[in-house]
One Martini backbone bead per residue (centre of mass of N, CA, C, O) as a GRO file, in nm:
protein
  455
    1MET     BB    1   2.893   0.147  -6.645
    2SER     BB    2   3.190   0.030  -6.603
    3SER     BB    3   3.366  -0.206  -6.470
    4PRO     BB    4   3.646  -0.249  -6.297
    5LEU     BB    5   3.760  -0.480  -6.470
    6MET     BB    6   3.740  -0.333  -6.742
    7ARG     BB    7   3.926  -0.089  -6.669
    8LEU     BB    8   4.172  -0.273  -6.636
    9ARG     BB    9   4.189  -0.389  -6.908
   10ASP     BB   10   4.248  -0.120  -7.065
   11ARG     BB   11   4.549  -0.118  -6.924
   12GLU     BB   12   4.704  -0.376  -6.971
   13TRP     BB   13   4.730  -0.607  -6.776
   14HIS     BB   14   4.996  -0.834  -6.712
   15SER     BB   15   5.154  -1.112  -6.666
   16PRO     BB   16   5.410  -1.190  -6.502
   17ALA     BB   17   5.733  -1.154  -6.713
   18SER     BB   18   5.984  -1.212  -6.875
   19GLN     BB   19   6.179  -1.146  -7.161
   20ARG     BB   20   6.241  -1.467  -7.222
   21PHE     BB   21   6.123  -1.610  -6.954
   22VAL     BB   22   5.871  -1.730  -6.764
   23ASP     BB   23   6.077  -1.936  -6.578
   24GLN     BB   24   6.356  -1.910  -6.424
   25GLY     BB   25   6.405  -2.033  -6.159
   26ASP     BB   26   6.679  -2.191  -6.033
   27ARG     BB   27   7.017  -2.185  -6.050
   28PHE     BB   28   7.058  -2.506  -5.903
   29ILE     BB   29   6.765  -2.603  -5.985
   30PRO     BB   30   6.613  -2.799  -6.174
   31THR     BB   31   6.380  -2.854  -6.433
   32ARG     BB   32   6.173  -3.118  -6.450
   33SER     BB   33   5.956  -3.060  -6.677
   34LEU     BB   34   6.225  -3.024  -6.890
   35MET     BB   35   6.299  -3.320  -6.871
   36ASN     BB   36   6.467  -3.620  -6.988
   37LEU     BB   37   6.441  -3.905  -6.800
   38ASP     BB   38   6.502  -4.127  -6.993
   39PHE     BB   39   6.791  -4.025  -7.078
   40ALA     BB   40   6.900  -3.998  -6.789
   41ARG     BB   41   6.887  -4.303  -6.725
   42SER     BB   42   7.058  -4.410  -6.961
   43SER     BB   43   7.307  -4.256  -6.900
   44LEU     BB   44   7.356  -4.370  -6.624
   45MET     BB   45   7.340  -4.690  -6.716
   46ARG     BB   46   7.610  -4.634  -6.852
   47HIS     BB   47   7.926  -4.827  -6.860
   48PRO     BB   48   8.228  -4.740  -6.872
   49ARG     BB   49   8.542  -4.771  -6.911
   50ARG     BB   50   8.821  -4.757  -6.693
   51ASP     BB   51   9.050  -4.710  -6.912
   52GLY     BB   52   8.917  -4.524  -7.157
   53ALA     BB   53   8.845  -4.694  -7.364
   54THR     BB   54   8.736  -4.755  -7.683
   55VAL     BB   55   8.470  -4.905  -7.855
   56ASP     BB   56   8.468  -5.081  -8.137
   57ARG     BB   57   8.247  -5.072  -8.410
   58PRO     BB   58   8.123  -5.265  -8.621
   59ASP     BB   59   8.044  -5.241  -8.954
   60ILE     BB   60   7.844  -5.473  -8.876
   61LEU     BB   61   7.513  -5.474  -8.779
   62THR     BB   62   7.273  -5.567  -8.620
   63PRO     BB   63   6.955  -5.498  -8.565
   64LYS     BB   64   6.971  -5.442  -8.257
   65GLU     BB   65   7.220  -5.253  -8.276
   66GLU     BB   66   7.091  -5.042  -8.472
   67TYR     BB   67   6.848  -4.971  -8.296
   68ARG     BB   68   7.021  -4.855  -8.059
   69ARG     BB   69   7.180  -4.645  -8.212
   70ARG     BB   70   6.920  -4.466  -8.304
   71VAL     BB   71   6.823  -4.419  -8.019
   72GLU     BB   72   7.065  -4.259  -7.914
   73GLU     BB   73   7.073  -4.035  -8.126
   74SER     BB   74   6.775  -3.914  -8.059
   75TRP     BB   75   6.843  -3.851  -7.761
   76THR     BB   76   7.103  -3.661  -7.794
   77LEU     BB   77   6.887  -3.490  -7.947
   78ASP     BB   78   6.700  -3.227  -8.027
   79SER     BB   79   6.472  -3.074  -8.227
   80GLN     BB   80   6.737  -2.887  -8.347
   81GLY     BB   81   7.007  -3.077  -8.314
   82LYS     BB   82   7.097  -3.032  -8.030
   83PRO     BB   83   7.249  -3.128  -7.748
   84LEU     BB   84   7.123  -3.288  -7.493
   85LYS     BB   85   7.032  -3.195  -7.174
   86MET     BB   86   7.002  -3.339  -6.867
   87LEU     BB   87   6.995  -3.034  -6.727
   88VAL     BB   88   6.758  -2.789  -6.645
   89PHE     BB   89   6.773  -2.415  -6.545
   90ARG     BB   90   6.543  -2.321  -6.757
   91GLY     BB   91   6.316  -2.205  -6.910
   92SER     BB   92   6.119  -2.148  -7.139
   93PRO     BB   93   6.030  -1.977  -7.404
   94ARG     BB   94   5.823  -1.706  -7.437
   95LYS     BB   95   5.682  -1.794  -7.722
   96SER     BB   96   5.519  -2.030  -7.589
   97HIS     BB   97   5.390  -1.802  -7.391
   98PRO     BB   98   5.158  -1.592  -7.407
   99SER     BB   99   5.015  -1.324  -7.343
  100VAL     BB  100   4.829  -1.231  -7.048
  101LEU     BB  101   4.561  -1.104  -6.906
  102MET     BB  102   4.475  -1.063  -6.596
  103VAL     BB  103   4.164  -0.984  -6.618
  104ASP     BB  104   4.108  -1.247  -6.804
  105GLU     BB  105   4.162  -1.452  -6.569
  106ILE     BB  106   3.936  -1.345  -6.379
  107LEU     BB  107   3.698  -1.379  -6.570
  108LYS     BB  108   3.724  -1.663  -6.627
  109GLU     BB  109   3.691  -1.764  -6.336
  110GLN     BB  110   3.386  -1.640  -6.307
  111ARG     BB  111   3.274  -1.832  -6.553
  112GLU     BB  112   3.341  -2.062  -6.396
  113PRO     BB  113   3.231  -2.331  -6.249
  114PRO     BB  114   3.196  -2.456  -5.944
  115ARG     BB  115   3.345  -2.689  -5.774
  116SER     BB  116   3.249  -2.988  -5.646
  117ILE     BB  117   3.232  -3.079  -5.316
  118ARG     BB  118   3.295  -3.345  -5.129
  119ARG     BB  119   3.102  -3.445  -4.852
  120ILE     BB  120   3.092  -3.562  -4.542
  121ARG     BB  121   2.908  -3.818  -4.426
  122HIS     BB  122   2.640  -3.806  -4.169
  123LEU     BB  123   2.499  -4.025  -3.974
  124PRO     BB  124   2.249  -4.073  -3.763
  125GLN     BB  125   2.185  -4.167  -3.425
  126SER     BB  126   1.922  -3.988  -3.433
  127ALA     BB  127   1.665  -3.801  -3.429
  128ASP     BB  128   1.578  -3.482  -3.522
  129ARG     BB  129   1.243  -3.538  -3.485
  130ILE     BB  130   0.970  -3.540  -3.253
  131LEU     BB  131   0.632  -3.672  -3.258
  132ASP     BB  132   0.320  -3.697  -3.175
  133GLY     BB  133   0.089  -3.992  -3.209
  134PRO     BB  134  -0.217  -4.003  -3.123
  135GLU     BB  135  -0.404  -4.292  -3.217
  136LEU     BB  136  -0.222  -4.469  -3.379
  137ILE     BB  137  -0.273  -4.727  -3.564
  138ASP     BB  138  -0.214  -5.095  -3.508
  139ASP     BB  139  -0.186  -5.167  -3.849
  140TYR     BB  140  -0.033  -5.341  -4.114
  141TYR     BB  141  -0.271  -5.270  -4.362
  142LEU     BB  142  -0.201  -4.973  -4.337
  143ASN     BB  143  -0.202  -4.628  -4.484
  144LEU     BB  144  -0.134  -4.338  -4.268
  145MET     BB  145   0.117  -4.195  -4.469
  146ASP     BB  146   0.213  -3.882  -4.629
  147TRP     BB  147   0.445  -3.695  -4.847
  148GLY     BB  148   0.435  -3.418  -5.025
  149LYS     BB  149   0.520  -3.175  -5.250
  150SER     BB  150   0.422  -2.934  -5.062
  151ASN     BB  151   0.536  -3.005  -4.774
  152ILE     BB  152   0.299  -3.225  -4.649
  153LEU     BB  153   0.189  -3.401  -4.389
  154ALA     BB  154   0.006  -3.691  -4.365
  155VAL     BB  155  -0.214  -3.800  -4.097
  156ALA     BB  156  -0.359  -4.067  -3.913
  157LEU     BB  157  -0.562  -4.009  -3.620
  158GLY     BB  158  -0.782  -4.224  -3.586
  159ARG     BB  159  -1.051  -4.000  -3.691
  160SER     BB  160  -0.816  -3.844  -3.805
  161LEU     BB  161  -0.678  -3.575  -4.028
  162CYS     BB  162  -0.357  -3.432  -4.064
  163LEU     BB  163  -0.154  -3.137  -4.135
  164TRP     BB  164   0.202  -3.091  -4.165
  165ASN     BB  165   0.400  -2.825  -4.192
  166ALA     BB  166   0.743  -2.803  -4.265
  167ALA     BB  167   0.803  -2.493  -4.292
  168ASN     BB  168   0.611  -2.409  -3.999
  169SER     BB  169   0.459  -2.622  -3.801
  170MET     BB  170   0.193  -2.661  -3.891
  171VAL     BB  171  -0.156  -2.757  -3.789
  172GLN     BB  172  -0.415  -2.928  -3.949
  173LEU     BB  173  -0.751  -3.005  -3.977
  174LEU     BB  174  -0.933  -3.192  -4.205
  175LEU     BB  175  -1.069  -3.453  -4.051
  176THR     BB  176  -1.371  -3.615  -3.893
  177THR     BB  177  -1.515  -3.883  -3.798
  178ASP     BB  178  -1.718  -4.100  -3.705
  179VAL     BB  179  -1.731  -4.352  -3.488
  180ASP     BB  180  -1.787  -4.588  -3.724
  181ASP     BB  181  -1.513  -4.438  -3.837
  182HIS     BB  182  -1.201  -4.438  -4.042
  183PRO     BB  183  -0.890  -4.391  -4.152
  184THR     BB  184  -0.701  -4.627  -4.385
  185SER     BB  185  -0.583  -4.416  -4.592
  186VAL     BB  186  -0.320  -4.217  -4.770
  187ALA     BB  187  -0.282  -3.979  -5.066
  188TRP     BB  188  -0.113  -3.802  -5.275
  189SER     BB  189  -0.069  -3.614  -5.532
  190VAL     BB  190   0.170  -3.529  -5.751
  191ASP     BB  191   0.098  -3.207  -5.704
  192GLY     BB  192  -0.001  -3.165  -5.397
  193LYS     BB  193  -0.317  -3.068  -5.387
  194MET     BB  194  -0.438  -3.371  -5.344
  195VAL     BB  195  -0.617  -3.584  -5.109
  196ALA     BB  196  -0.658  -3.906  -5.032
  197VAL     BB  197  -0.916  -4.102  -4.870
  198GLY     BB  198  -0.953  -4.394  -4.680
  199PHE     BB  199  -1.214  -4.612  -4.546
  200ALA     BB  200  -1.371  -4.848  -4.351
  201SER     BB  201  -1.657  -4.789  -4.534
  202SER     BB  202  -1.525  -4.799  -4.859
  203LYS     BB  203  -1.435  -4.521  -4.913
  204VAL     BB  204  -1.348  -4.211  -5.120
  205GLU     BB  205  -1.174  -3.909  -5.062
  206ILE     BB  206  -1.154  -3.575  -5.206
  207TRP     BB  207  -0.920  -3.327  -5.130
  208ASP     BB  208  -0.865  -2.996  -5.078
  209ALA     BB  209  -0.545  -2.872  -4.943
  210ILE     BB  210  -0.609  -2.553  -4.974
  211ALA     BB  211  -0.941  -2.536  -4.898
  212LEU     BB  212  -1.037  -2.779  -4.714
  213GLN     BB  213  -1.202  -2.957  -4.930
  214GLN     BB  214  -1.450  -3.151  -5.056
  215VAL     BB  215  -1.495  -3.299  -5.393
  216ARG     BB  216  -1.513  -3.628  -5.342
  217ILE     BB  217  -1.679  -3.931  -5.380
  218LEU     BB  218  -1.580  -4.278  -5.379
  219GLU     BB  219  -1.689  -4.586  -5.513
  220GLY     BB  220  -1.698  -4.984  -5.504
  221HIS     BB  221  -1.635  -5.096  -5.243
  222LEU     BB  222  -1.703  -5.344  -4.978
  223ALA     BB  223  -1.431  -5.246  -4.811
  224ARG     BB  224  -1.176  -5.149  -4.681
  225VAL     BB  225  -0.915  -4.884  -4.775
  226GLY     BB  226  -0.561  -4.957  -4.747
  227SER     BB  227  -0.496  -4.835  -5.039
  228LEU     BB  228  -0.291  -4.587  -5.231
  229SER     BB  229  -0.249  -4.446  -5.572
  230TRP     BB  230  -0.069  -4.227  -5.788
  231THR     BB  231  -0.105  -4.067  -6.092
  232TRP     BB  232  -0.166  -3.845  -6.305
  233ASN     BB  233  -0.444  -4.001  -6.443
  234MET     BB  234  -0.461  -4.180  -6.159
  235LEU     BB  235  -0.649  -4.370  -5.919
  236SER     BB  236  -0.567  -4.611  -5.671
  237SER     BB  237  -0.739  -4.887  -5.509
  238GLY     BB  238  -0.722  -5.102  -5.201
  239SER     BB  239  -0.881  -5.393  -5.076
  240ARG     BB  240  -1.040  -5.626  -4.866
  241ASP     BB  241  -1.201  -5.743  -5.124
  242ALA     BB  242  -0.948  -5.792  -5.341
  243SER     BB  243  -0.954  -5.517  -5.489
  244ILE     BB  244  -0.897  -5.299  -5.779
  245ILE     BB  245  -0.942  -4.941  -5.845
  246ASN     BB  246  -0.962  -4.732  -6.116
  247HIS     BB  247  -0.957  -4.383  -6.147
  248ASP     BB  248  -1.038  -4.110  -6.302
  249GLY     BB  249  -0.813  -3.854  -6.305
  250ILE     BB  250  -0.917  -3.630  -6.503
  251VAL     BB  251  -1.175  -3.569  -6.343
  252LEU     BB  252  -1.032  -3.486  -6.087
  253LEU     BB  253  -0.856  -3.252  -6.193
  254LEU     BB  254  -1.098  -3.061  -6.297
  255LEU     BB  255  -1.187  -2.973  -6.027
  256LEU     BB  256  -0.902  -2.774  -5.980
  257GLN     BB  257  -0.894  -2.624  -6.253
  258SER     BB  258  -1.128  -2.554  -6.489
  259SER     BB  259  -1.405  -2.633  -6.307
  260VAL     BB  260  -1.393  -2.375  -6.116
  261GLN     BB  261  -1.642  -2.189  -5.965
  262LYS     BB  262  -1.767  -1.871  -5.853
  263MET     BB  263  -2.000  -1.729  -5.717
  264LYS     BB  264  -2.206  -1.459  -5.709
  265GLY     BB  265  -2.220  -1.339  -5.396
  266SER     BB  266  -2.045  -1.591  -5.302
  267ASN     BB  267  -1.844  -1.857  -5.135
  268ALA     BB  268  -1.931  -2.069  -5.313
  269ILE     BB  269  -1.863  -2.373  -5.457
  270ILE     BB  270  -1.831  -2.503  -5.796
  271TYR     BB  271  -1.831  -2.842  -5.922
  272ALA     BB  272  -1.777  -2.918  -6.241
  273VAL     BB  273  -1.869  -3.233  -6.375
  274ARG     BB  274  -1.814  -3.374  -6.688
  275SER     BB  275  -1.800  -3.658  -6.537
  276PHE     BB  276  -1.952  -3.948  -6.349
  277ARG     BB  277  -1.729  -4.124  -6.443
  278HIS     BB  278  -1.454  -4.303  -6.250
  279VAL     BB  279  -1.450  -4.605  -6.338
  280SER     BB  280  -1.218  -4.761  -6.541
  281SER     BB  281  -1.150  -5.014  -6.347
  282LYS     BB  282  -1.117  -5.375  -6.242
  283LEU     BB  283  -0.930  -5.564  -6.024
  284LYS     BB  284  -0.886  -5.939  -6.004
  285ALA     BB  285  -0.600  -6.136  -5.821
  286HIS     BB  286  -0.661  -6.124  -5.538
  287THR     BB  287  -0.754  -6.319  -5.209
  288GLY     BB  288  -0.679  -6.055  -5.048
  289ASP     BB  289  -0.568  -5.788  -4.894
  290VAL     BB  290  -0.496  -5.489  -5.028
  291CYS     BB  291  -0.197  -5.338  -4.888
  292GLY     BB  292  -0.041  -5.276  -5.158
  293LEU     BB  293   0.040  -4.957  -5.355
  294LYS     BB  294   0.241  -4.872  -5.666
  295TRP     BB  295   0.353  -4.627  -5.889
  296SER     BB  296   0.550  -4.575  -6.101
  297CYS     BB  297   0.730  -4.290  -6.218
  298GLY     BB  298   0.595  -4.320  -6.509
  299GLY     BB  299   0.295  -4.470  -6.500
  300ASP     BB  300   0.307  -4.775  -6.641
  301LEU     BB  301   0.309  -4.912  -6.347
  302LEU     BB  302   0.159  -5.158  -6.110
  303ALA     BB  303   0.182  -5.233  -5.791
  304SER     BB  304   0.078  -5.535  -5.579
  305GLY     BB  305  -0.021  -5.621  -5.252
  306GLY     BB  306  -0.109  -5.917  -5.033
  307ASN     BB  307  -0.257  -6.149  -4.808
  308ASP     BB  308  -0.144  -6.385  -5.016
  309ASN     BB  309   0.175  -6.327  -5.083
  310LEU     BB  310   0.142  -6.135  -5.337
  311VAL     BB  311   0.271  -6.007  -5.656
  312HIS     BB  312   0.174  -5.743  -5.887
  313VAL     BB  313   0.182  -5.647  -6.226
  314TRP     BB  314   0.073  -5.362  -6.415
  315GLU     BB  315  -0.048  -5.227  -6.686
  316SER     BB  316  -0.186  -4.934  -6.806
  317SER     BB  317  -0.279  -5.039  -7.104
  318LYS     BB  318  -0.398  -5.305  -6.941
  319MET     BB  319  -0.680  -5.253  -6.749
  320GLY     BB  320  -0.940  -5.379  -6.869
  321SER     BB  321  -0.800  -5.634  -6.740
  322SER     BB  322  -0.712  -5.924  -6.514
  323ARG     BB  323  -0.423  -5.900  -6.669
  324TYR     BB  324  -0.089  -5.966  -6.561
  325LEU     BB  325   0.230  -5.921  -6.622
  326HIS     BB  326   0.317  -6.010  -6.316
  327ARG     BB  327   0.411  -6.273  -6.072
  328PHE     BB  328   0.490  -6.314  -5.710
  329THR     BB  329   0.595  -6.609  -5.491
  330ASP     BB  330   0.820  -6.544  -5.246
  331HIS     BB  331   0.641  -6.486  -5.034
  332ARG     BB  332   0.547  -6.548  -4.645
  333ALA     BB  333   0.366  -6.291  -4.664
  334ALA     BB  334   0.250  -6.005  -4.646
  335VAL     BB  335   0.227  -5.746  -4.901
  336ARG     BB  336   0.314  -5.380  -4.834
  337ALA     BB  337   0.607  -5.321  -4.938
  338LEU     BB  338   0.652  -5.077  -5.190
  339ALA     BB  339   0.933  -4.990  -5.440
  340TRP     BB  340   1.055  -4.790  -5.678
  341CYS     BB  341   1.318  -4.718  -5.865
  342PRO     BB  342   1.462  -4.412  -5.967
  343PHE     BB  343   1.723  -4.545  -6.165
  344GLN     BB  344   1.518  -4.820  -6.204
  345PRO     BB  345   1.218  -4.836  -6.333
  346LYS     BB  346   1.211  -5.182  -6.348
  347THR     BB  347   1.224  -5.176  -6.032
  348LEU     BB  348   1.139  -5.380  -5.753
  349ALA     BB  349   1.051  -5.347  -5.415
  350SER     BB  350   0.977  -5.601  -5.145
  351GLY     BB  351   0.762  -5.654  -4.841
  352GLY     BB  352   0.715  -5.841  -4.561
  353GLY     BB  353   0.615  -5.985  -4.280
  354THR     BB  354   0.685  -6.184  -4.029
  355ALA     BB  355   0.824  -6.412  -4.231
  356ASP     BB  356   0.983  -6.144  -4.353
  357GLN     BB  357   1.101  -5.961  -4.122
  358CYS     BB  358   0.889  -5.735  -4.100
  359VAL     BB  359   0.841  -5.547  -4.360
  360CYS     BB  360   0.666  -5.236  -4.382
  361ALA     BB  361   0.882  -5.048  -4.528
  362LEU     BB  362   0.999  -4.847  -4.838
  363GLU     BB  363   1.316  -4.647  -4.934
  364TRP     BB  364   1.453  -4.474  -5.166
  365ASN     BB  365   1.742  -4.321  -5.285
  366ARG     BB  366   1.777  -4.045  -5.496
  367HIS     BB  367   2.115  -4.008  -5.479
  368GLN     BB  368   2.164  -4.313  -5.401
  369LYS     BB  369   2.251  -4.656  -5.391
  370GLU     BB  370   1.964  -4.699  -5.181
  371ILE     BB  371   1.787  -4.875  -4.905
  372LEU     BB  372   1.497  -4.849  -4.690
  373SER     BB  373   1.400  -5.023  -4.389
  374ALA     BB  374   1.092  -5.132  -4.207
  375HIS     BB  375   1.061  -5.262  -3.871
  376GLY     BB  376   0.940  -5.505  -3.650
  377TYR     BB  377   0.898  -5.597  -3.356
  378ASN     BB  378   1.211  -5.712  -3.238
  379GLN     BB  379   1.333  -5.457  -3.394
  380ASN     BB  380   1.242  -5.169  -3.439
  381ARG     BB  381   1.384  -5.060  -3.725
  382LEU     BB  382   1.630  -4.906  -3.947
  383SER     BB  383   1.755  -5.012  -4.263
  384LEU     BB  384   2.065  -4.960  -4.454
  385TRP     BB  385   2.123  -5.013  -4.805
  386ALA     BB  386   2.302  -5.142  -5.056
  387TYR     BB  387   2.305  -5.093  -5.417
  388PRO     BB  388   2.307  -5.438  -5.512
  389SER     BB  389   2.446  -5.583  -5.250
  390LEU     BB  390   2.292  -5.564  -4.979
  391ALA     BB  391   2.464  -5.420  -4.775
  392LYS     BB  392   2.495  -5.313  -4.457
  393ILE     BB  393   2.531  -5.007  -4.311
  394THR     BB  394   2.283  -4.924  -4.111
  395ASP     BB  395   2.117  -4.857  -3.789
  396PHE     BB  396   1.795  -4.731  -3.681
  397THR     BB  397   1.714  -4.607  -3.357
  398GLY     BB  398   1.407  -4.558  -3.111
  399HIS     BB  399   1.197  -4.719  -3.142
  400THR     BB  400   0.938  -4.941  -2.923
  401ASP     BB  401   0.804  -5.021  -3.191
  402ARG     BB  402   0.651  -5.087  -3.469
  403ILE     BB  403   0.723  -4.998  -3.793
  404LEU     BB  404   0.456  -4.885  -4.026
  405GLN     BB  405   0.570  -4.601  -4.141
  406LEU     BB  406   0.695  -4.447  -4.472
  407SER     BB  407   0.854  -4.142  -4.561
  408GLN     BB  408   0.942  -3.866  -4.809
  409SER     BB  409   1.072  -3.603  -4.874
  410PRO     BB  410   1.084  -3.402  -5.159
  411ASP     BB  411   1.415  -3.387  -5.158
  412GLY     BB  412   1.530  -3.671  -5.020
  413SER     BB  413   1.665  -3.626  -4.717
  414THR     BB  414   1.403  -3.718  -4.553
  415VAL     BB  415   1.259  -3.932  -4.306
  416VAL     BB  416   0.948  -4.076  -4.200
  417SER     BB  417   0.834  -4.239  -3.890
  418ALA     BB  418   0.570  -4.471  -3.790
  419ALA     BB  419   0.461  -4.609  -3.479
  420ALA     BB  420   0.308  -4.793  -3.212
  421ASP     BB  421   0.434  -4.569  -3.002
  422GLU     BB  422   0.326  -4.285  -3.099
  423THR     BB  423   0.555  -4.194  -3.305
  424ILE     BB  424   0.729  -3.936  -3.483
  425ARG     BB  425   1.013  -3.962  -3.719
  426PHE     BB  426   1.308  -3.777  -3.803
  427TRP     BB  427   1.542  -3.861  -4.080
  428LYS     BB  428   1.889  -3.800  -4.208
  429VAL     BB  429   1.965  -4.042  -4.411
  430PHE     BB  430   1.990  -3.870  -4.666
  431GLU     BB  431   2.128  -3.693  -4.908
  432PRO     BB  432   2.120  -3.413  -5.031
  433PRO     BB  433   2.127  -3.231  -5.289
  434PRO     BB  434   2.377  -3.107  -5.469
  435TYR     BB  435   2.159  -2.852  -5.508
  436SER     BB  436   2.066  -2.640  -5.292
  437SER     BB  437   1.829  -2.468  -5.184
  438PRO     BB  438   1.698  -2.225  -4.961
  439SER     BB  439   1.455  -2.392  -4.883
  440MET     BB  440   1.609  -2.646  -4.804
  441ASP     BB  441   1.784  -2.516  -4.572
  442ASP     BB  442   1.518  -2.432  -4.411
  443GLU     BB  443   1.442  -2.719  -4.365
  444ASP     BB  444   1.708  -2.823  -4.214
  445ARG     BB  445   1.644  -2.622  -3.984
  446LEU     BB  446   1.380  -2.731  -3.875
  447PHE     BB  447   1.509  -2.988  -3.761
  448SER     BB  448   1.492  -3.104  -3.421
  449LEU     BB  449   1.528  -3.198  -3.090
  450LYS     BB  450   1.210  -3.178  -3.059
  451ARG     BB  451   0.900  -3.190  -2.885
  452MET     BB  452   0.574  -3.250  -3.022
  453HIS     BB  453   0.245  -3.207  -3.115
  454ILE     BB  454   0.032  -3.262  -3.372
  455ARG     BB  455  -0.240  -3.204  -3.169
   0.00000   0.00000   0.00000
């Protein structure tokens, strides 16, 4: 059955128009769109002699006078050679505006994409939501929080690691360690299916976030593992022993993809590891605690920051040796805050400790050219900066102690901060994506000014 619009189209309804003119206009008000304003102005500026006498032109005109005469003649005639009228009171002939079906105009408007309307941006004056984070360790050198692609926030609280689901506010306990050990770093895999956890005992554990089961223990460090960073085919870990270990991510991905089989008649799961070799390379360039690690968006560059106030940049294709691509010595304190620019892949932002204004963490705005910094000690605030001018836009306050952790939601609209005051605060600092999906709208409604315990 045809649609109502198509049935109307069959009746050939046209846009209203007169038989002779498209727009009759007003009888006394001229149509400005059809007027030659340049000619009208020139005509008004010419001053005829008051005595009415005509001025005789000489037989031989100078080039300037001849040019002026030809211009005046061309202005006084229209395209058909008729005298040009200064004021036009009627519209253009109908033949210049073909008849258009009214239904065709409606269908054309429906097919055209809607114009995007620029919304007025409102920066928050306070956090949208506050969670209690009891036993959050007050240590600048640890990375204890990460927001994964699956919209789950992983945060280490004392000896436990908790998962907070932003879609339904559900909290799950992933693990609890013995008394003599505790998590010192956490990082989600790129696809959000696995979470890596570093410990004070120098080991790294890989957990299946869906099944809530441990799938692998990685060893190789001699001291606590304070930093972790994933790329698609590699997991990198930084330790207090001043080394960086790159673990073969291909083997780790096989654990959850093609190599998982269930035993018949049992709930047990067999993880068939195709290769027991997981250390692909070990980098040694820092002389202190490697407290910052960050892979670039393209996965071709790895940035590392250490307690030796140095920043190194490594190429993924040259991980076999400890030869770095770049070395930066500008900082005066330990470097933990590292962030690669999403719209300039080769641009790296870094922040240092107490002597460098105590920049504990950095997050780029994915939708605008801005960067957010988290500060500690006497500042205890978030600061939003424009890029590349680095002009401060505003500050966000609420924490009563130094802000140690910072992470960003999958859609890039919300930033979460964790501080030594044992609170976790959500801030709608960045604008949402240009085209928000219904799931994002639901997430926007999720955060409110309520306060609850994360465990």
